[in-house]
PDB file of C-alpha atoms in Angstrom:
ATOM      1  CA  MET A 983      11.252  60.467   1.836  1.00 28.00           C
ATOM      2  CA  ARG A 984       8.641  58.459   0.024  1.00 35.00           C
ATOM      3  CA  ILE A 985       9.351  55.657  -2.392  1.00 38.00           C
ATOM      4  CA  THR A 986       7.716  56.987  -5.526  1.00 40.00           C
ATOM      5  CA  PRO A 987       9.413  55.649  -8.655  1.00 38.00           C
ATOM      6  CA  ARG A 988       7.343  56.712 -11.659  1.00 37.00           C
ATOM      7  CA  GLY A 989       6.976  55.903 -15.313  1.00 36.00           C
ATOM      8  CA  PRO A 990       7.947  53.010 -17.615  1.00 33.00           C
ATOM      9  CA  VAL A 991      11.426  51.593 -17.329  1.00 34.00           C
ATOM     10  CA  ALA A 992      13.811  51.279 -20.258  1.00 35.00           C
ATOM     11  CA  GLY A 993      17.018  49.676 -19.051  1.00 36.00           C
ATOM     12  CA  ALA A 994      19.036  49.640 -15.868  1.00 36.00           C
ATOM     13  CA  ALA A 995      20.031  53.309 -15.803  1.00 37.00           C
ATOM     14  CA  ALA A 996      16.458  54.448 -16.327  1.00 39.00           C
ATOM     15  CA  LEU A 997      15.165  52.173 -13.584  1.00 38.00           C
ATOM     16  CA  ALA A 998      17.734  53.417 -11.101  1.00 37.00           C
ATOM     17  CA  THR A 999      16.872  57.040 -11.888  1.00 37.00           C
ATOM     18  CA  VAL A1000      13.141  56.447 -11.627  1.00 39.00           C
ATOM     19  CA  LEU A1001      13.326  54.408  -8.437  1.00 39.00           C
ATOM     20  CA  LEU A1002      15.598  56.795  -6.570  1.00 38.00           C
ATOM     21  CA  ALA A1003      14.361  60.168  -7.839  1.00 36.00           C
ATOM     22  CA  ALA A1004      11.417  60.636  -5.477  1.00 33.00           C
ATOM     23  CA  VAL A1005      12.130  58.304  -2.523  1.00 37.00           C
ATOM     24  CA  THR A1006       6.166  55.837  -2.396  1.00 36.00           C
ATOM     25  CA  GLY A1007     -15.035  49.195  -5.310  1.00 31.00           C
ATOM     26  CA  CYS A1008     -14.214  45.541  -5.351  1.00 32.00           C
ATOM     27  CA  SER A1009     -11.998  43.701  -7.722  1.00 33.00           C
ATOM     28  CA  SER A1010     -13.237  40.972  -9.982  1.00 34.00           C
ATOM     29  CA  GLY A1011     -11.702  38.384  -7.679  1.00 35.00           C
ATOM     30  CA  SER A1012      -9.795  37.920  -4.450  1.00 35.00           C
ATOM     31  CA  GLY A1013      -6.899  36.038  -2.986  1.00 37.00           C
ATOM     32  CA  ASP A1014      -6.907  33.445  -0.275  1.00 41.00           C
ATOM     33  CA  ASP A1015      -6.107  35.782   2.618  1.00 44.00           C
ATOM     34  CA  ASP A1016      -7.486  39.118   3.743  1.00 49.00           C
ATOM     35  CA  ARG A1017      -4.429  41.216   2.912  1.00 50.00           C
ATOM     36  CA  THR A1018      -4.178  39.821  -0.623  1.00 56.00           C
ATOM     37  CA  SER A1019      -7.865  40.591  -1.064  1.00 79.00           C
ATOM     38  CA  THR A1020      -7.230  44.116   0.210  1.00 91.00           C
ATOM     39  CA  LEU A1021      -4.450  44.577  -2.332  1.00 95.00           C
ATOM     40  CA  LEU A1022      -6.613  43.295  -5.195  1.00 94.00           C
ATOM     41  CA  THR A1023      -9.506  45.440  -4.001  1.00 93.00           C
ATOM     42  CA  GLY A1024      -7.193  48.433  -4.139  1.00 95.00           C
ATOM     43  CA  LEU A1025      -6.120  47.540  -7.669  1.00 96.00           C
ATOM     44  CA  GLY A1026      -9.791  47.232  -8.518  1.00 95.00           C
ATOM     45  CA  THR A1027     -10.356  50.945  -7.862  1.00 95.00           C
ATOM     46  CA  LEU A1028      -8.133  52.117 -10.731  1.00 96.00           C
ATOM     47  CA  ALA A1029      -8.734  51.662 -14.456  1.00 94.00           C
ATOM     48  CA  ARG A1030      -6.478  49.300 -16.357  1.00 94.00           C
ATOM     49  CA  ASP A1031      -4.834  52.092 -18.354  1.00 92.00           C
ATOM     50  CA  SER A1032      -3.529  53.516 -15.068  1.00 92.00           C
ATOM     51  CA  GLY A1033      -0.992  50.688 -15.060  1.00 91.00           C
ATOM     52  CA  THR A1034       1.327  52.317 -17.597  1.00 90.00           C
ATOM     53  CA  LYS A1035       3.017  54.156 -14.725  1.00 88.00           C
ATOM     54  CA  GLN A1036       4.098  53.145 -11.264  1.00 94.00           C
ATOM     55  CA  VAL A1037       1.262  52.104  -8.974  1.00 97.00           C
ATOM     56  CA  THR A1038       1.650  52.102  -5.195  1.00 97.00           C
ATOM     57  CA  PHE A1039      -0.692  50.437  -2.710  1.00 98.00           C
ATOM     58  CA  LEU A1040      -0.395  51.166   1.005  1.00 97.00           C
ATOM     59  CA  ASP A1041      -2.251  49.798   3.997  1.00 97.00           C
ATOM     60  CA  ALA A1042      -1.397  52.837   6.108  1.00 96.00           C
ATOM     61  CA  ALA A1043      -3.429  51.639   9.090  1.00 96.00           C
ATOM     62  CA  ALA A1044      -1.292  48.489   9.248  1.00 94.00           C
ATOM     63  CA  VAL A1045       1.910  50.541   9.055  1.00 94.00           C
ATOM     64  CA  ARG A1046       0.788  52.737  11.940  1.00 93.00           C
ATOM     65  CA  LYS A1047       0.294  49.642  14.083  1.00 93.00           C
ATOM     66  CA  LEU A1048       3.753  48.367  13.160  1.00 91.00           C
ATOM     67  CA  SER A1049       5.304  51.783  13.707  1.00 88.00           C
ATOM     68  CA  LYS A1050       4.356  51.755  17.370  1.00 86.00           C
ATOM     69  CA  GLY A1051       7.293  49.415  17.737  1.00 62.00           C
ATOM     70  CA  GLY A1052       9.663  51.592  15.703  1.00 64.00           C
ATOM     71  CA  SER A1053       8.356  54.587  13.767  1.00 71.00           C
ATOM     72  CA  ARG A1054      11.721  55.576  12.277  1.00 83.00           C
ATOM     73  CA  ARG A1055      12.181  52.086  10.888  1.00 87.00           C
ATOM     74  CA  PHE A1056       9.090  52.457   8.677  1.00 90.00           C
ATOM     75  CA  SER A1057       9.393  56.161   7.860  1.00 88.00           C
ATOM     76  CA  SER A1058      10.510  55.657   4.247  1.00 89.00           C
ATOM     77  CA  ILE A1059       7.397  53.715   3.294  1.00 92.00           C
ATOM     78  CA  ALA A1060       4.771  54.937   5.762  1.00 92.00           C
ATOM     79  CA  GLU A1061       2.920  57.455   3.562  1.00 92.00           C
ATOM     80  CA  PRO A1062       0.900  57.135   0.343  1.00 94.00           C
ATOM     81  CA  ALA A1063       2.865  57.870  -2.826  1.00 92.00           C
ATOM     82  CA  SER A1064       0.860  60.913  -3.899  1.00 92.00           C
ATOM     83  CA  SER A1065       1.931  64.386  -4.960  1.00 85.00           C
ATOM     84  CA  LEU A1066      -1.187  65.707  -3.215  1.00 89.00           C
ATOM     85  CA  LEU A1067       0.484  65.157   0.140  1.00 87.00           C
ATOM     86  CA  GLY A1068       2.889  67.997  -0.603  1.00 79.00           C
ATOM     87  CA  PRO A1069       2.195  71.750  -0.363  1.00 72.00           C
ATOM     88  CA  ASP A1070      -0.566  71.525  -2.982  1.00 69.00           C
ATOM     89  CA  GLY A1071      -2.462  69.052  -0.822  1.00 73.00           C
ATOM     90  CA  SER A1072      -2.263  71.310   2.206  1.00 74.00           C
ATOM     91  CA  ARG A1073      -3.681  74.109   0.120  1.00 86.00           C
ATOM     92  CA  LEU A1074      -6.525  72.038  -1.344  1.00 90.00           C
ATOM     93  CA  PHE A1075      -7.598  69.985   1.671  1.00 93.00           C
ATOM     94  CA  GLY A1076      -7.189  72.650   4.338  1.00 91.00           C
ATOM     95  CA  GLN A1077      -5.772  72.573   7.840  1.00 89.00           C
ATOM     96  CA  SER A1078      -8.201  69.910   9.068  1.00 90.00           C
ATOM     97  CA  PHE A1079      -6.648  67.251   6.833  1.00 93.00           C
ATOM     98  CA  ASP A1080      -3.776  65.060   8.008  1.00 93.00           C
ATOM     99  CA  VAL A1081      -2.165  62.099   6.285  1.00 93.00           C
ATOM    100  CA  SER A1082      -2.911  59.978   9.364  1.00 93.00           C
ATOM    101  CA  GLN A1083      -6.584  60.075   8.316  1.00 96.00           C
ATOM    102  CA  VAL A1084      -5.748  57.824   5.342  1.00 97.00           C
ATOM    103  CA  ASP A1085      -6.126  54.115   6.157  1.00 97.00           C
ATOM    104  CA  ARG A1086      -5.593  52.635   2.685  1.00 97.00           C
ATOM    105  CA  ALA A1087      -4.365  54.247  -0.517  1.00 97.00           C
ATOM    106  CA  ILE A1088      -3.573  53.391  -4.096  1.00 97.00           C
ATOM    107  CA  ASP A1089      -1.834  56.026  -6.211  1.00 96.00           C
ATOM    108  CA  THR A1090      -0.166  56.691  -9.533  1.00 95.00           C
ATOM    109  CA  SER A1091       1.439  59.942 -10.652  1.00 91.00           C
ATOM    110  CA  GLU A1092      -1.952  60.998 -12.093  1.00 91.00           C
ATOM    111  CA  VAL A1093      -4.772  59.370 -10.145  1.00 94.00           C
ATOM    112  CA  GLY A1094      -5.510  57.816  -6.790  1.00 96.00           C
ATOM    113  CA  HIS A1095      -8.080  56.568  -4.312  1.00 97.00           C
ATOM    114  CA  TRP A1096      -7.909  56.826  -0.519  1.00 97.00           C
ATOM    115  CA  GLU A1097     -10.036  55.249   2.177  1.00 97.00           C
ATOM    116  CA  GLY A1098     -10.139  56.528   5.734  1.00 97.00           C
ATOM    117  CA  SER A1099     -11.906  59.045   7.968  1.00 97.00           C
ATOM    118  CA  PHE A1100     -12.102  62.545   6.515  1.00 97.00           C
ATOM    119  CA  ASP A1101     -13.830  65.829   7.348  1.00 96.00           C
ATOM    120  CA  SER A1102     -15.551  66.212   3.985  1.00 96.00           C
ATOM    121  CA  SER A1103     -17.298  69.463   4.997  1.00 96.00           C
ATOM    122  CA  ALA A1104     -13.998  71.139   5.846  1.00 96.00           C
ATOM    123  CA  ILE A1105     -12.346  69.793   2.692  1.00 96.00           C
ATOM    124  CA  THR A1106     -15.133  70.971   0.374  1.00 95.00           C
ATOM    125  CA  LYS A1107     -15.038  74.375   2.057  1.00 95.00           C
ATOM    126  CA  SER A1108     -11.310  74.533   1.340  1.00 95.00           C
ATOM    127  CA  LEU A1109     -11.873  73.443  -2.264  1.00 95.00           C
ATOM    128  CA  THR A1110     -14.459  76.190  -2.732  1.00 95.00           C
ATOM    129  CA  SER A1111     -12.058  78.787  -1.383  1.00 94.00           C
ATOM    130  CA  ASN A1112      -9.517  77.581  -3.937  1.00 92.00           C
ATOM    131  CA  GLY A1113     -11.859  78.175  -6.857  1.00 94.00           C
ATOM    132  CA  TYR A1114     -13.281  74.662  -7.178  1.00 95.00           C
ATOM    133  CA  THR A1115     -16.875  74.063  -8.250  1.00 95.00           C
ATOM    134  CA  GLN A1116     -18.983  70.928  -7.982  1.00 94.00           C
ATOM    135  CA  SER A1117     -20.898  69.326 -10.829  1.00 90.00           C
ATOM    136  CA  GLU A1118     -22.375  65.929 -11.625  1.00 85.00           C
ATOM    137  CA  LYS A1119     -20.655  63.853 -14.272  1.00 74.00           C
ATOM    138  CA  ASP A1120     -21.772  60.327 -15.131  1.00 66.00           C
ATOM    139  CA  GLY A1121     -23.691  60.145 -11.873  1.00 74.00           C
ATOM    140  CA  ARG A1122     -20.723  61.304  -9.817  1.00 82.00           C
ATOM    141  CA  LYS A1123     -20.399  64.560  -7.906  1.00 89.00           C
ATOM    142  CA  VAL A1124     -17.029  65.879  -8.977  1.00 93.00           C
ATOM    143  CA  TRP A1125     -15.080  68.898  -7.784  1.00 95.00           C
ATOM    144  CA  THR A1126     -13.161  70.543 -10.629  1.00 93.00           C
ATOM    145  CA  PRO A1127     -10.691  73.445 -10.509  1.00 92.00           C
ATOM    146  CA  GLY A1128     -11.383  76.816 -12.037  1.00 86.00           C
ATOM    147  CA  ASP A1129      -7.917  76.885 -13.582  1.00 82.00           C
ATOM    148  CA  THR A1130      -5.448  74.070 -12.948  1.00 83.00           C
ATOM    149  CA  GLY A1131      -5.386  71.224 -10.479  1.00 87.00           C
ATOM    150  CA  PRO A1132      -6.773  67.728  -9.989  1.00 92.00           C
ATOM    151  CA  SER A1133     -10.446  66.832 -10.088  1.00 93.00           C
ATOM    152  CA  LEU A1134     -11.717  65.239  -6.872  1.00 95.00           C
ATOM    153  CA  GLN A1135     -14.519  63.241  -5.325  1.00 95.00           C
ATOM    154  CA  VAL A1136     -14.786  63.656  -1.560  1.00 96.00           C
ATOM    155  CA  SER A1137     -16.794  61.950   1.172  1.00 96.00           C
ATOM    156  CA  ASP A1138     -16.250  61.210   4.859  1.00 97.00           C
ATOM    157  CA  ALA A1139     -14.876  57.759   3.968  1.00 97.00           C
ATOM    158  CA  GLU A1140     -13.192  58.196   0.567  1.00 97.00           C
ATOM    159  CA  ILE A1141     -11.190  60.644  -1.518  1.00 96.00           C
ATOM    160  CA  SER A1142     -10.547  60.034  -5.208  1.00 96.00           C
ATOM    161  CA  TYR A1143      -8.527  62.327  -7.439  1.00 95.00           C
ATOM    162  CA  SER A1144      -7.377  62.597 -11.038  1.00 93.00           C
ATOM    163  CA  GLY A1145      -5.039  64.978 -12.828  1.00 90.00           C
ATOM    164  CA  ARG A1146      -6.256  63.909 -16.253  1.00 86.00           C
ATOM    165  CA  ASP A1147      -7.774  66.619 -18.432  1.00 80.00           C
ATOM    166  CA  SER A1148     -10.030  64.363 -20.503  1.00 75.00           C
ATOM    167  CA  GLU A1149     -12.714  62.469 -18.558  1.00 78.00           C
ATOM    168  CA  PRO A1150     -10.625  62.808 -15.399  1.00 80.00           C
ATOM    169  CA  MET A1151     -12.574  60.611 -12.992  1.00 88.00           C
ATOM    170  CA  SER A1152     -13.045  57.721 -15.402  1.00 88.00           C
ATOM    171  CA  ALA A1153      -9.708  56.358 -14.158  1.00 90.00           C
ATOM    172  CA  VAL A1154     -11.108  55.878 -10.656  1.00 92.00           C
ATOM    173  CA  MET A1155     -13.737  53.256  -9.803  1.00 82.00           C
ATOM    174  CA  PRO A1156     -13.856  51.749 -13.332  1.00 89.00           C
ATOM    175  CA  GLU A1157     -16.538  49.474 -14.677  1.00 86.00           C
ATOM    176  CA  LYS A1158     -16.368  45.793 -13.818  1.00 86.00           C
ATOM    177  CA  GLY A1159     -13.729  43.951 -15.792  1.00 89.00           C
ATOM    178  CA  SER A1160     -11.671  47.029 -16.693  1.00 93.00           C
ATOM    179  CA  SER A1161      -9.574  47.620 -13.594  1.00 95.00           C
ATOM    180  CA  LEU A1162      -5.955  46.874 -12.741  1.00 96.00           C
ATOM    181  CA  ALA A1163      -7.210  43.877 -10.775  1.00 95.00           C
ATOM    182  CA  ASP A1164      -8.376  42.454 -14.110  1.00 95.00           C
ATOM    183  CA  ASP A1165      -4.977  42.925 -15.747  1.00 95.00           C
ATOM    184  CA  LYS A1166      -3.278  39.520 -15.835  1.00 94.00           C
ATOM    185  CA  ARG A1167       0.161  40.911 -15.096  1.00 95.00           C
ATOM    186  CA  PHE A1168      -0.917  42.981 -12.088  1.00 96.00           C
ATOM    187  CA  ARG A1169      -3.044  40.138 -10.780  1.00 95.00           C
ATOM    188  CA  ARG A1170      -0.165  37.695 -11.140  1.00 96.00           C
ATOM    189  CA  ALA A1171       2.213  40.063  -9.348  1.00 96.00           C
ATOM    190  CA  ALA A1172      -0.314  40.598  -6.533  1.00 96.00           C
ATOM    191  CA  GLU A1173      -0.695  36.842  -6.072  1.00 94.00           C
ATOM    192  CA  CYS A1174       3.089  36.505  -5.962  1.00 96.00           C
ATOM    193  CA  LEU A1175       3.454  39.267  -3.364  1.00 96.00           C
ATOM    194  CA  GLY A1176       0.907  37.706  -1.040  1.00 93.00           C
ATOM    195  CA  ASP A1177       0.309  39.188   2.409  1.00 88.00           C
ATOM    196  CA  VAL A1178       1.804  42.692   2.048  1.00 95.00           C
ATOM    197  CA  TYR A1179       1.077  46.033   3.682  1.00 96.00           C
ATOM    198  CA  ARG A1180       2.713  47.950   0.839  1.00 97.00           C
ATOM    199  CA  ALA A1181       3.241  47.163  -2.836  1.00 97.00           C
ATOM    200  CA  ASP A1182       5.047  49.170  -5.515  1.00 96.00           C
ATOM    201  CA  PHE A1183       4.316  48.031  -9.073  1.00 96.00           C
ATOM    202  CA  ASN A1184       6.665  49.172 -11.842  1.00 94.00           C
ATOM    203  CA  PRO A1185       5.578  48.437 -15.443  1.00 94.00           C
ATOM    204  CA  ALA A1186       8.121  48.345 -18.253  1.00 91.00           C
ATOM    205  CA  GLY A1187       5.858  47.809 -21.266  1.00 83.00           C
ATOM    206  CA  SER A1188       4.247  44.668 -22.656  1.00 82.00           C
ATOM    207  CA  SER A1189       7.142  43.933 -25.039  1.00 86.00           C
ATOM    208  CA  ALA A1190       9.842  43.996 -22.350  1.00 92.00           C
ATOM    209  CA  PRO A1191      11.381  40.720 -21.124  1.00 94.00           C
ATOM    210  CA  VAL A1192      10.079  41.656 -17.656  1.00 95.00           C
ATOM    211  CA  PRO A1193       6.899  43.678 -18.359  1.00 95.00           C
ATOM    212  CA  LEU A1194       6.058  44.165 -14.677  1.00 96.00           C
ATOM    213  CA  ALA A1195       8.143  44.230 -11.498  1.00 96.00           C
ATOM    214  CA  ALA A1196       6.753  44.650  -7.995  1.00 96.00           C
ATOM    215  CA  LEU A1197       8.114  45.071  -4.494  1.00 97.00           C
ATOM    216  CA  GLY A1198       6.008  44.148  -1.479  1.00 97.00           C
ATOM    217  CA  GLN A1199       6.557  44.650   2.244  1.00 97.00           C
ATOM    218  CA  GLN A1200       5.591  42.008   4.798  1.00 95.00           C
ATOM    219  CA  ALA A1201       5.917  42.243   8.582  1.00 92.00           C
ATOM    220  CA  SER A1202       4.621  40.271  11.538  1.00 86.00           C
ATOM    221  CA  SER A1203       6.157  42.858  13.900  1.00 87.00           C
ATOM    222  CA  ALA A1204       8.259  46.010  13.766  1.00 86.00           C
ATOM    223  CA  ALA A1205      11.425  43.924  14.116  1.00 86.00           C
ATOM    224  CA  GLU A1206      10.573  41.360  11.437  1.00 89.00           C
ATOM    225  CA  ASN A1207      10.182  42.770   7.939  1.00 93.00           C
ATOM    226  CA  THR A1208      10.543  40.857   4.683  1.00 96.00           C
ATOM    227  CA  GLU A1209      10.734  42.434   1.239  1.00 97.00           C
ATOM    228  CA  VAL A1210       9.295  40.433  -1.646  1.00 97.00           C
ATOM    229  CA  LEU A1211      10.355  41.099  -5.221  1.00 97.00           C
ATOM    230  CA  CYS A1212       8.142  39.676  -7.963  1.00 97.00           C
ATOM    231  CA  PHE A1213       9.105  39.849 -11.631  1.00 97.00           C
ATOM    232  CA  VAL A1214       6.442  38.868 -14.154  1.00 97.00           C
ATOM    233  CA  ALA A1215       8.455  37.499 -17.071  1.00 96.00           C
ATOM    234  CA  ARG A1216       7.664  37.349 -20.781  1.00 94.00           C
ATOM    235  CA  ASP A1217       8.161  33.589 -20.982  1.00 95.00           C
ATOM    236  CA  ASP A1218       9.562  30.602 -19.103  1.00 95.00           C
ATOM    237  CA  ALA A1219      13.025  30.943 -20.634  1.00 95.00           C
ATOM    238  CA  THR A1220      13.260  34.568 -19.468  1.00 95.00           C
ATOM    239  CA  ALA A1221      12.078  33.573 -15.997  1.00 96.00           C
ATOM    240  CA  GLN A1222      14.683  30.805 -15.669  1.00 96.00           C
ATOM    241  CA  ASP A1223      17.465  33.094 -16.864  1.00 96.00           C
ATOM    242  CA  LEU A1224      16.421  35.811 -14.404  1.00 97.00           C
ATOM    243  CA  GLU A1225      16.269  33.282 -11.564  1.00 97.00           C
ATOM    244  CA  ARG A1226      19.868  32.309 -12.280  1.00 97.00           C
ATOM    245  CA  LYS A1227      21.023  35.937 -12.411  1.00 96.00           C
ATOM    246  CA  LEU A1228      19.213  36.836  -9.184  1.00 97.00           C
ATOM    247  CA  ARG A1229      20.819  33.937  -7.345  1.00 97.00           C
ATOM    248  CA  ALA A1230      24.222  35.149  -8.562  1.00 97.00           C
ATOM    249  CA  ALA A1231      23.421  38.717  -7.429  1.00 96.00           C
ATOM    250  CA  VAL A1232      22.401  37.445  -3.989  1.00 97.00           C
ATOM    251  CA  ASP A1233      25.700  35.597  -3.625  1.00 96.00           C
ATOM    252  CA  ALA A1234      27.707  38.574  -4.893  1.00 95.00           C
ATOM    253  CA  GLY A1235      25.928  40.933  -2.493  1.00 94.00           C
ATOM    254  CA  ALA A1236      26.592  38.894   0.648  1.00 92.00           C
ATOM    255  CA  PRO A1237      25.995  39.431   3.481  1.00 94.00           C
ATOM    256  CA  LYS A1238      23.267  42.050   2.932  1.00 93.00           C
ATOM    257  CA  PHE A1239      21.009  39.596   1.072  1.00 96.00           C
ATOM    258  CA  ASP A1240      21.624  36.662   3.409  1.00 95.00           C
ATOM    259  CA  GLY A1241      18.578  34.437   3.811  1.00 96.00           C
ATOM    260  CA  THR A1242      17.115  35.363   0.427  1.00 97.00           C
ATOM    261  CA  LYS A1243      15.023  32.715  -1.317  1.00 97.00           C
ATOM    262  CA  VAL A1244      14.682  32.885  -5.105  1.00 98.00           C
ATOM    263  CA  THR A1245      12.046  30.774  -6.833  1.00 97.00           C
ATOM    264  CA  VAL A1246      10.401  30.652 -10.243  1.00 97.00           C
ATOM    265  CA  GLU A1247       6.906  29.578 -11.202  1.00 93.00           C
ATOM    266  CA  LYS A1248       6.330  28.698 -14.837  1.00 90.00           C
ATOM    267  CA  GLY A1249       3.110  28.995 -16.781  1.00 83.00           C
ATOM    268  CA  ASP A1250       1.060  31.455 -18.817  1.00 86.00           C
ATOM    269  CA  GLN A1251       2.344  34.288 -16.635  1.00 91.00           C
ATOM    270  CA  PRO A1252       5.721  33.037 -15.340  1.00 96.00           C
ATOM    271  CA  VAL A1253       6.992  34.916 -12.314  1.00 97.00           C
ATOM    272  CA  VAL A1254      10.309  35.031 -10.459  1.00 98.00           C
ATOM    273  CA  ARG A1255      10.073  35.684  -6.716  1.00 97.00           C
ATOM    274  CA  ALA A1256      12.856  36.833  -4.405  1.00 97.00           C
ATOM    275  CA  GLU A1257      12.026  36.866  -0.686  1.00 97.00           C
ATOM    276  CA  VAL A1258      14.557  39.029   1.144  1.00 97.00           C
ATOM    277  CA  PRO A1259      14.523  39.254   4.962  1.00 96.00           C
ATOM    278  CA  ASP A1260      15.580  42.486   6.681  1.00 93.00           C
ATOM    279  CA  THR A1261      17.624  42.591   9.860  1.00 89.00           C
ATOM    280  CA  ALA A1262      16.659  44.907  12.703  1.00 82.00           C
ATOM    281  CA  GLU A1263      19.183  47.449  11.366  1.00 86.00           C
ATOM    282  CA  GLN A1264      17.823  47.375   7.797  1.00 90.00           C
ATOM    283  CA  ARG A1265      14.876  49.645   7.091  1.00 90.00           C
ATOM    284  CA  PRO A1266      11.928  48.508   4.916  1.00 93.00           C
ATOM    285  CA  GLY A1267      12.156  49.824   1.383  1.00 93.00           C
ATOM    286  CA  ARG A1268      15.920  49.396   1.150  1.00 94.00           C
ATOM    287  CA  LEU A1269      15.686  47.328  -2.036  1.00 94.00           C
ATOM    288  CA  ILE A1270      14.702  50.435  -4.000  1.00 86.00           C
ATOM    289  CA  ILE A1271      16.445  53.028  -1.841  1.00 90.00           C
ATOM    290  CA  SER A1272      19.957  51.711  -1.316  1.00 91.00           C
ATOM    291  CA  ASP A1273      20.398  47.984  -1.952  1.00 94.00           C
ATOM    292  CA  VAL A1274      19.244  48.103  -5.580  1.00 93.00           C
ATOM    293  CA  GLU A1275      21.318  45.267  -7.034  1.00 94.00           C
ATOM    294  CA  LEU A1276      18.398  42.869  -7.369  1.00 94.00           C
ATOM    295  CA  TRP A1277      16.254  45.473  -9.159  1.00 89.00           C
ATOM    296  CA  MET A1278      19.173  46.283 -11.427  1.00 89.00           C
ATOM    297  CA  THR A1279      19.646  42.631 -12.291  1.00 90.00           C
ATOM    298  CA  ALA A1280      16.153  42.495 -13.773  1.00 86.00           C
ATOM    299  CA  ALA A1281      16.423  45.951 -15.362  1.00 80.00           C
ATOM    300  CA  LYS A1282      19.492  44.985 -17.376  1.00 73.00           C
ATOM    301  CA  ASP A1283      17.266  42.697 -19.401  1.00 58.00           C
ATOM    302  CA  GLY A1284      14.566  45.357 -19.797  1.00 51.00           C
TER     303      GLY A1284
END
């Protein structure tokens, strides 16, 4: 199953339901390491208004390398969080398409952008057989459905899609300064996550005590995975209070959270960070699949 929590969060019960229900161009700047830059570049391909729902970034090529040392261990988080990878995707993209062709992906419940190696001729042939037609909109060649379905842009190296009815592709590859990478909260969360191969961002609204929460996955090998929780707080007081509650939740959840480090960084965008190591028996993604206490701790204030 994929980790694909969707939509804004309003309280602990809502967060638990959302998180467990479906188990998922250049940016205006870059981080200090390549993977952080890759994450910000991914965020830079979606318009800022895409950040009202869950956003998932995946470096699928990196996961495939890690999976050679234990494919089952990474199975819960190994695929992009996109509804197009279900039966509808098989119908649209045709038999020549396989999820292993996707190297990097960033998806919401409505829009997404994939990079990889695709057979664009076979895909466009499949789209045509499904009633799609191609037209040029704002300098872009866009495939649109005859009835219902997402609009798409397809090349050998990229696939972009949007399920929006009004100006569908405007959410993908936005103008400079208007992407998720330019959103202070998303940028702050990305900086907090650091060197991750997967990141799930869950917004809760600008007025919430914790307007944005994110979970990142780090691994130097198949046997060594660390999950990083980053909570962008409304203010320093909220951040300090959440730090205290997370430390208490770590202690109460022993031994499954053993080795966890909780820190807080104050400032204009205060953030609370919980770095949680996995054992060889614990599968990546567990913090929003089974061991949800730390998420719930933050959600109770939401």
